mmCIF file of C-alpha atoms in Angstrom:
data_model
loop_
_atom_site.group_PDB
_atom_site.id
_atom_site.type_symbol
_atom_site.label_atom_id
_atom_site.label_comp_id
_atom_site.label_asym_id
_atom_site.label_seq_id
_atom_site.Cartn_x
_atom_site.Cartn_y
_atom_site.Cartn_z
ATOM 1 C CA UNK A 1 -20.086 2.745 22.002
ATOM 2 C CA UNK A 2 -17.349 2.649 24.643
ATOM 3 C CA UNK A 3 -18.933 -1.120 25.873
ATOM 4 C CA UNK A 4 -18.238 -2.555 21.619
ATOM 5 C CA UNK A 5 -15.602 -4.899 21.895
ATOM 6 C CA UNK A 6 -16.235 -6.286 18.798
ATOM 7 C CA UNK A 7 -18.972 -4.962 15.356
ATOM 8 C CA UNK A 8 -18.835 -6.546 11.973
ATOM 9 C CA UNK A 9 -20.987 -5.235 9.275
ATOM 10 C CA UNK A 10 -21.522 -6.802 5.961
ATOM 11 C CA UNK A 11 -22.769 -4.573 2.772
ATOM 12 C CA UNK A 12 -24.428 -6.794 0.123
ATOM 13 C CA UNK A 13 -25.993 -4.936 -2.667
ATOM 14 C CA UNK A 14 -27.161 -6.158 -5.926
ATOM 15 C CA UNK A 15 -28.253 -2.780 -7.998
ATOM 16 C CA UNK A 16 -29.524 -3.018 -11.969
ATOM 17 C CA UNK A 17 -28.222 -1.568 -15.196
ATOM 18 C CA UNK A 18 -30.653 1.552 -14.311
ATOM 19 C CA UNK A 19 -29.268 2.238 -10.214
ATOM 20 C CA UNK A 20 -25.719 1.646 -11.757
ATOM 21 C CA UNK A 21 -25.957 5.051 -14.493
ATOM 22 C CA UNK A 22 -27.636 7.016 -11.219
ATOM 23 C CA UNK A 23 -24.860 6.410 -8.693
ATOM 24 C CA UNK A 24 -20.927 5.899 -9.506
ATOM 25 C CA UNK A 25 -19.852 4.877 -5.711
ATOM 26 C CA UNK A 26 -21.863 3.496 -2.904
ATOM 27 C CA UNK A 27 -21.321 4.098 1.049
ATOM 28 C CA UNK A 28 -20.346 0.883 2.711
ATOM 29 C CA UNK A 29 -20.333 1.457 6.568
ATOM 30 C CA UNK A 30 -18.984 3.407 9.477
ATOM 31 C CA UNK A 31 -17.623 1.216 11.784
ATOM 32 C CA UNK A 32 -17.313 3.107 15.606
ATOM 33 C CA UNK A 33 -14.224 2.530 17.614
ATOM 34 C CA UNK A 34 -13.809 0.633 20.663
ATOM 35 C CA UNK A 35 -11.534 3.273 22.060
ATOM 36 C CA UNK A 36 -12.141 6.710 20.519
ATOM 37 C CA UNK A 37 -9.510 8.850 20.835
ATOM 38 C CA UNK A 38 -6.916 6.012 20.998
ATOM 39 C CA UNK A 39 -4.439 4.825 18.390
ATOM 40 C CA UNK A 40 -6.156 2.035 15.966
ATOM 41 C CA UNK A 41 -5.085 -0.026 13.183
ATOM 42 C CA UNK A 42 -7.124 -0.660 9.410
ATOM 43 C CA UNK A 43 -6.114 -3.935 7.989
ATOM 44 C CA UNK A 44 -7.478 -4.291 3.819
ATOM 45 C CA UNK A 45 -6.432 -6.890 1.386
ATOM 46 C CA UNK A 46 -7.584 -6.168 -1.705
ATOM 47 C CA UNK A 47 -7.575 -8.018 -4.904
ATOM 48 C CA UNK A 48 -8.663 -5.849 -7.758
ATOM 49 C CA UNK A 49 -8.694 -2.514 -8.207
ATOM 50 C CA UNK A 50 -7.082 1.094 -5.791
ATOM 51 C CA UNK A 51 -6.904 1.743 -2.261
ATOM 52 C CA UNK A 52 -7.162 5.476 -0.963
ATOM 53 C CA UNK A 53 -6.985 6.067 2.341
ATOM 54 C CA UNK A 54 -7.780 9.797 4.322
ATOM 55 C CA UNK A 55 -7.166 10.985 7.658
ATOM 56 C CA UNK A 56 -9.929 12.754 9.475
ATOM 57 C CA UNK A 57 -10.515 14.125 12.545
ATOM 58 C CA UNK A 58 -12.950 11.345 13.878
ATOM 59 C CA UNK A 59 -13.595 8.237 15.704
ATOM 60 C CA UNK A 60 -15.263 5.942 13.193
ATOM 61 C CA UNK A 61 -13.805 4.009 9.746
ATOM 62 C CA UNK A 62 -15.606 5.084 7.132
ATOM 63 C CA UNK A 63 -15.320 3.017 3.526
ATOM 64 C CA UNK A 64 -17.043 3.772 0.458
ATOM 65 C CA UNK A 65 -16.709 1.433 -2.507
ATOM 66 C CA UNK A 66 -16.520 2.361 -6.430
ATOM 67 C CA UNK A 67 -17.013 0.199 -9.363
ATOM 68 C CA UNK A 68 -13.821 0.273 -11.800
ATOM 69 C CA UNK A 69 -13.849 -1.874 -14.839
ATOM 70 C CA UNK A 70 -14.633 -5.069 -15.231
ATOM 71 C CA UNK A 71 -12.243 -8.089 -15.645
ATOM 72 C CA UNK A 72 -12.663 -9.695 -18.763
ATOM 73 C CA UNK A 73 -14.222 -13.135 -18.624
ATOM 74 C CA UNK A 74 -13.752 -15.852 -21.228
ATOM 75 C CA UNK A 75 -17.791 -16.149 -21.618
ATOM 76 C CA UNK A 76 -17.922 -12.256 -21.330
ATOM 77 C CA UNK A 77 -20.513 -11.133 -24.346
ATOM 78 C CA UNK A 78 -22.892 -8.381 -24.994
ATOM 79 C CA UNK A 79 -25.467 -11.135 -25.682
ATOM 80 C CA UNK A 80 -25.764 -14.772 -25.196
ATOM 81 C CA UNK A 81 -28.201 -17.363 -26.754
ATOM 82 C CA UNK A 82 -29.949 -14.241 -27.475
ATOM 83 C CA UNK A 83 -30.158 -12.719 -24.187
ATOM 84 C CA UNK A 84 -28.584 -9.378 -23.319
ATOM 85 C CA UNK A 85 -26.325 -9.087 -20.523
ATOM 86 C CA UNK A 86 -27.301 -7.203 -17.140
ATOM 87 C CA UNK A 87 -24.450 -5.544 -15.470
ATOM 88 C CA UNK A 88 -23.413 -7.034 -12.456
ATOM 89 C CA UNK A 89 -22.982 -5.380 -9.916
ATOM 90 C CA UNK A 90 -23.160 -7.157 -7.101
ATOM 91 C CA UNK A 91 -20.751 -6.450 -3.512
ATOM 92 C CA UNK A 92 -19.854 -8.675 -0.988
ATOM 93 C CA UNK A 93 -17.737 -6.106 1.466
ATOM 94 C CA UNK A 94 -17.410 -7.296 5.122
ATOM 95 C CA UNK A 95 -15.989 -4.536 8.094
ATOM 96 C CA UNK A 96 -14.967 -6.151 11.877
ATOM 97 C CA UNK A 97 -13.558 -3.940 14.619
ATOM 98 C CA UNK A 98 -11.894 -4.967 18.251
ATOM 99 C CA UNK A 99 -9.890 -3.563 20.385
ATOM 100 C CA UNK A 100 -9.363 -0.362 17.846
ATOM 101 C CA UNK A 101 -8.366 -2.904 14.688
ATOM 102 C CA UNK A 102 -10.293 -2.748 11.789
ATOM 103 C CA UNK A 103 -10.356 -5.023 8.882
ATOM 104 C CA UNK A 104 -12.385 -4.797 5.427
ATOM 105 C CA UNK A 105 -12.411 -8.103 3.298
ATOM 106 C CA UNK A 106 -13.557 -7.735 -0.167
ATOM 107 C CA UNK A 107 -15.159 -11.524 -1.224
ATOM 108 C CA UNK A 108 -15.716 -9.606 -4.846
ATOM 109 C CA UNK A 109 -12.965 -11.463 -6.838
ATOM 110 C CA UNK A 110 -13.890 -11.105 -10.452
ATOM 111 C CA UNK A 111 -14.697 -7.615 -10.742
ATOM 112 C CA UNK A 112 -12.556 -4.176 -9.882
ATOM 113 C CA UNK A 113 -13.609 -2.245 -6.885
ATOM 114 C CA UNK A 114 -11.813 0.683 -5.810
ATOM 115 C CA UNK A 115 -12.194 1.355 -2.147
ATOM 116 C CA UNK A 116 -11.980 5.169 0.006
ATOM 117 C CA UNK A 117 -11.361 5.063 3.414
ATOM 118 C CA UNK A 118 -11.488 7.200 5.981
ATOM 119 C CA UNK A 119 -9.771 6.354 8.878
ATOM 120 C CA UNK A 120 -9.176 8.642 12.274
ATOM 121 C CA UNK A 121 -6.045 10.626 11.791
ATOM 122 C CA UNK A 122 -3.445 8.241 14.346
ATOM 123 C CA UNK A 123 -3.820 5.173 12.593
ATOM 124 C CA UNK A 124 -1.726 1.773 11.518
ATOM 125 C CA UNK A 125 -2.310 0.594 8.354
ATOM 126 C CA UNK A 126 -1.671 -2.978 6.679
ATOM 127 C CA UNK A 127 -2.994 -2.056 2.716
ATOM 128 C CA UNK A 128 -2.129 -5.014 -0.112
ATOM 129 C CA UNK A 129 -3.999 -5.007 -3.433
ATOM 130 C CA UNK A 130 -2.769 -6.748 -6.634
ATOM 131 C CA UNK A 131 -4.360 -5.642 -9.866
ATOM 132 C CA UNK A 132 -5.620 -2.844 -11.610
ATOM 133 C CA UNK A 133 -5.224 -0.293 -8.834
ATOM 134 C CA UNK A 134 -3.117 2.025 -6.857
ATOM 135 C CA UNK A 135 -2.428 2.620 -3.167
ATOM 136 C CA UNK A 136 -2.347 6.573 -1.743
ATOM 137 C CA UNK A 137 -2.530 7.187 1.696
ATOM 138 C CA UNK A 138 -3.148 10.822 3.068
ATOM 139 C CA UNK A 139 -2.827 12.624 6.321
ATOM 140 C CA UNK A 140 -2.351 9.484 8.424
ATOM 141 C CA UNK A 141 0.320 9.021 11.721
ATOM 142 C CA UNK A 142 1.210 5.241 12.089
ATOM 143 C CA UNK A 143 3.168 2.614 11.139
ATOM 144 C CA UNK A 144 2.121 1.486 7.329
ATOM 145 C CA UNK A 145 3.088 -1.729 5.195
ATOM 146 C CA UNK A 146 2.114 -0.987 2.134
ATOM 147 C CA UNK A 147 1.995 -3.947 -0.659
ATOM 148 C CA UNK A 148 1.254 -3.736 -4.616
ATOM 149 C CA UNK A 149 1.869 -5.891 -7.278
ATOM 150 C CA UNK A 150 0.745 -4.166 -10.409
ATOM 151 C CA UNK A 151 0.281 -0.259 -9.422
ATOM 152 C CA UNK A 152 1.866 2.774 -7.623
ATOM 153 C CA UNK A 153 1.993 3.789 -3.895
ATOM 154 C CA UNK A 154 1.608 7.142 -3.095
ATOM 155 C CA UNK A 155 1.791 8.484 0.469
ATOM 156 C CA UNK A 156 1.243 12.000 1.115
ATOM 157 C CA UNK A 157 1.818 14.188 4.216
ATOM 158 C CA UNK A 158 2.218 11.156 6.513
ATOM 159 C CA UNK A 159 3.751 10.919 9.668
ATOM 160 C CA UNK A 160 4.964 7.596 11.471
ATOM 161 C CA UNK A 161 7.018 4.738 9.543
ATOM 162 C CA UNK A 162 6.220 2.758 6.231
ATOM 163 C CA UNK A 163 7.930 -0.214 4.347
ATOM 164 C CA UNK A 164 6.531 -0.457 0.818
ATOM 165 C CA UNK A 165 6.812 -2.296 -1.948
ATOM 166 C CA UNK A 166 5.560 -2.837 -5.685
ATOM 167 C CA UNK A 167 6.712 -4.884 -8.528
ATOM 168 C CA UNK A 168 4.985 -2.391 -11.345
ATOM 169 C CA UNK A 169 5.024 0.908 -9.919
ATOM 170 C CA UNK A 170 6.675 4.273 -8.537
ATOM 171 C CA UNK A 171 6.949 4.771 -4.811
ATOM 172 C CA UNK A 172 6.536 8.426 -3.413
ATOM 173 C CA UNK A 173 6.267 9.248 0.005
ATOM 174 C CA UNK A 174 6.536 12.430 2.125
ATOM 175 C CA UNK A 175 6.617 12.360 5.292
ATOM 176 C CA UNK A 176 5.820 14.946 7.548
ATOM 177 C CA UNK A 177 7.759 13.002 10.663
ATOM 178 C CA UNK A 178 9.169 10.147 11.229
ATOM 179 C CA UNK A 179 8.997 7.373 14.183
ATOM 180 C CA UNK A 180 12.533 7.728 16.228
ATOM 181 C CA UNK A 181 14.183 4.694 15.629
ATOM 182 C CA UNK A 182 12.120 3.079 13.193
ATOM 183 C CA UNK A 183 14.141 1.348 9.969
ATOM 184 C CA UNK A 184 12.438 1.423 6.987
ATOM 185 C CA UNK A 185 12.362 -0.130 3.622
ATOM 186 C CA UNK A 186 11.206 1.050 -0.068
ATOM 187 C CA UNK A 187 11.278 -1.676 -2.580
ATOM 188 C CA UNK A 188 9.743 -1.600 -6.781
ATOM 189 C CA UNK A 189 10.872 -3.901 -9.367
ATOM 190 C CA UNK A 190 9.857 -1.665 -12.387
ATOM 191 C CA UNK A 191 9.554 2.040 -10.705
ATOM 192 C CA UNK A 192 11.139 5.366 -9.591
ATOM 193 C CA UNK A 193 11.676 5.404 -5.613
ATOM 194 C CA UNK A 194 10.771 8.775 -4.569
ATOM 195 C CA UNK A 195 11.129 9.345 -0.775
ATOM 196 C CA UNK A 196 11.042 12.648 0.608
ATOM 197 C CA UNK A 197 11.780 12.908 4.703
ATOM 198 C CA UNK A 198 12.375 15.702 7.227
ATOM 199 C CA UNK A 199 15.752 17.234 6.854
ATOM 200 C CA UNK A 200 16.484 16.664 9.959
ATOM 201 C CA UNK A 201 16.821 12.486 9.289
ATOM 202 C CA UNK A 202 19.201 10.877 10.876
ATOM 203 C CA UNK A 203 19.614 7.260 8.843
ATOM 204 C CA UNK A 204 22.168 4.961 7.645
ATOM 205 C CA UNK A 205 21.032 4.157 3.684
ATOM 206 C CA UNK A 206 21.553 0.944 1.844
ATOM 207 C CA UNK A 207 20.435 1.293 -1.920
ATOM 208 C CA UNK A 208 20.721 -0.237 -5.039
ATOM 209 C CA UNK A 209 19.147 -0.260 -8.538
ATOM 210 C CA UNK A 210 20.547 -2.035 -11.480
ATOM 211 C CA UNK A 211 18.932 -0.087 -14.601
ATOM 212 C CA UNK A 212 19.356 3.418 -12.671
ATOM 213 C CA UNK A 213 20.697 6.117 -10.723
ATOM 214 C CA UNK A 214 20.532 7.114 -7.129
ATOM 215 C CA UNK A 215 19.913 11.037 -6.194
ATOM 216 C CA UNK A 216 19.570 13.202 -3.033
ATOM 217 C CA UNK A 217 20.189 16.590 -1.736
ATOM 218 C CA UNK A 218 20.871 15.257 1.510
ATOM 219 C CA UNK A 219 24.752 15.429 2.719
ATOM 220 C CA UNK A 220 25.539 12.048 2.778
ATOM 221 C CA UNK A 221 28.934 10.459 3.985
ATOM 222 C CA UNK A 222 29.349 7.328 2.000
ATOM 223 C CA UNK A 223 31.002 4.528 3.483
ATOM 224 C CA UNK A 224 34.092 2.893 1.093
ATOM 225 C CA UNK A 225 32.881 -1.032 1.571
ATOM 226 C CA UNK A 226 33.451 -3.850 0.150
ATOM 227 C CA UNK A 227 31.225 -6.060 -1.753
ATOM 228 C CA UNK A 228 29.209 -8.290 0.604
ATOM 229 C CA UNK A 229 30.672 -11.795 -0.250
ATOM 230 C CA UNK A 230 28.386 -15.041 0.454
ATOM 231 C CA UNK A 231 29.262 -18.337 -0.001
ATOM 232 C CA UNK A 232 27.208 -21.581 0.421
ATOM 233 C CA UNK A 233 29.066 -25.220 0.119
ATOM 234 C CA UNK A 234 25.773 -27.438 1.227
ATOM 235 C CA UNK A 235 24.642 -30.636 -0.946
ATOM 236 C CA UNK A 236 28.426 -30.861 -2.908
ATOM 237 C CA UNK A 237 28.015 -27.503 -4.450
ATOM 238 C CA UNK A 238 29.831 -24.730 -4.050
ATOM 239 C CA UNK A 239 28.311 -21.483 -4.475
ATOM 240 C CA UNK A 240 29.712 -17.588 -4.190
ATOM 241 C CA UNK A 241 26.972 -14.304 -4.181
ATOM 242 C CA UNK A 242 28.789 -11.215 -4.759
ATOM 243 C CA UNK A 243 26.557 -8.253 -4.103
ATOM 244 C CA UNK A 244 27.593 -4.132 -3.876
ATOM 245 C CA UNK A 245 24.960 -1.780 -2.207
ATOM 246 C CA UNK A 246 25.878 2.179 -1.860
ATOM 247 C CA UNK A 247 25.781 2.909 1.879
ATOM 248 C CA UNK A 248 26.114 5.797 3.363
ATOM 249 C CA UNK A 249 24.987 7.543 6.649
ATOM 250 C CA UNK A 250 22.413 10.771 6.844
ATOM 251 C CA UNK A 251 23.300 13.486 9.615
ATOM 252 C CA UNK A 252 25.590 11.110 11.878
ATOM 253 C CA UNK A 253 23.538 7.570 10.886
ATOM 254 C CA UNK A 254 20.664 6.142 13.059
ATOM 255 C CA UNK A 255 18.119 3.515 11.864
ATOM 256 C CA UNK A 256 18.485 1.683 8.493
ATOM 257 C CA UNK A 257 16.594 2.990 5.399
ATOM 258 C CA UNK A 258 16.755 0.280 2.580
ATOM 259 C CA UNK A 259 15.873 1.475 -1.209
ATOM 260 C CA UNK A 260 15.815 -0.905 -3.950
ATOM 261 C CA UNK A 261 14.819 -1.087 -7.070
ATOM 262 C CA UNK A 262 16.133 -2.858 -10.308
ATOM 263 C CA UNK A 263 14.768 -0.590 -13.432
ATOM 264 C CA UNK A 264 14.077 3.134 -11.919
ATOM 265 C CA UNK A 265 15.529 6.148 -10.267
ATOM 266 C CA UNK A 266 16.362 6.618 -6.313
ATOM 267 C CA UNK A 267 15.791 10.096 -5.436
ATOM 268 C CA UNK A 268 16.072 10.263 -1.767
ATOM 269 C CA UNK A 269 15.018 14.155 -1.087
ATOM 270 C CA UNK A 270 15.250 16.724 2.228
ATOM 271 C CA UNK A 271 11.792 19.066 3.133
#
């Protein structure tokens, strides 16, 4: 195993109406490590349907794959020209690894998936999915971007960094630790922001939501500024941007951590 530089495995089932009632997930592929024992990354873009990653004490990425419900389909019928629809469910699911990266592509565009991972427990992770789905992440050390368009984040009892962000959706993380140094950023259009970090954080915060309010438990000194004025006379027109964040700094200030959201809550909590 130590001698892989590179492994890509492709699952491609096709099961009937019959092998679909007997089994409600399917097990994709364990993918070995080049370096076990070492740091690694997991890379997954999804399209339709949730993300859950678990931290394990392991060497291999392990991803299972469950069938949510379908996407509706303009020539979606129970029967056509008097023939009676098989379920399809059909998976085109492809895994590479090098140099301790992973990535999973899912070429499955028109139907909801929802894909478990286990991953060893120090790991990066780069997780985006877009409909009909949520993103949790458990137990994992690393640096994570998390992206969602229509669904929550959850990360739970994570150590490392993260910068999320949703347009639909709450954001909840607790953290366990945090990366020294690291900024980080928490973003939703249309969610609660609910960030819980070691009370021993040391941070300066810039937040702002339009349709809410901003908590924490934390003793925060918050700084009197002014609004941040920007002005742009290019092309014969002259423009002015007049913007107000709350700022304030956490046990002395350190890195920046950035919350926004523009109809939830900020609750910014101490453990």
């Amino acid at each position: 195993m130590k001698n892989i530089k590179s492994i890509l495995v492709t699952a491609f089932v096709l099961f009937g109406t019959m092998a679909m009632a007997q089994e409600k997930s399917i097990d994709l592929f364990a993918i070995p490590l080049s370096n076990p024992g070492s740091p690694g990354k997991l890379h997954l873009e999804h399209l339709s349907g949730s993300i859950d990653v678990v931290g394990y004490d392991g060497n291999e990425v392990i991803a299972k794959a469950t069938f949510g419900n379908k996407k509706a389909h303009y020539k979606d019928k129970k029967e056509r020209d008097g023939l009676k629809r098989i379920a399809n469910t059909s998976l085109n699911i492809s895994g590479e690894e090098k140099d301790n990266t992973v990535k999973i592509s899912n070429e499955e565009w028109n139907k909801t998936i929802n894909l478990e991972v286990k991953v060893p427990r120090n790991f990066s992770l780069k997780l985006s999915t877009v409909n009909q789905g949520n993103i949790t992440v458990v137990g994992v050390n690393g640096d994570m971007e998390i992206s969602n368009v229509n669904g929550e984040i959850t990360l739970q009892d994570v150590s490392g960094a993260a910068s999320t962000d949703t347009v639909n959706g709450d954001i909840e993380v607790t953290f366990d630790s945090i990366t020294s140094g690291a900024n980080m950023a928490f973003s939703s259009l249309n969610g609660d922001l609910k960030i819980t970090f070691p009370k021993t954080l040391k941070a300066d915060v810039k937040a702002k939501t339009d349709m809410g309010e901003i908590f924490t438990d934390f003793d925060m000194e918050l700084d009197t500024n002014k609004p941040q004025v920007k002005r742009n006379n290019s092309n014969g027109t002259y423009k002015v941007n007049v913007e107000q964040w709350v700022r304030g700094t956490i046990n002395g200030g350190g890195p920046e951590m950035l919350f926004k959201t523009f109809n939830g809550d900020i609750l910014i909590r101490s453990k």
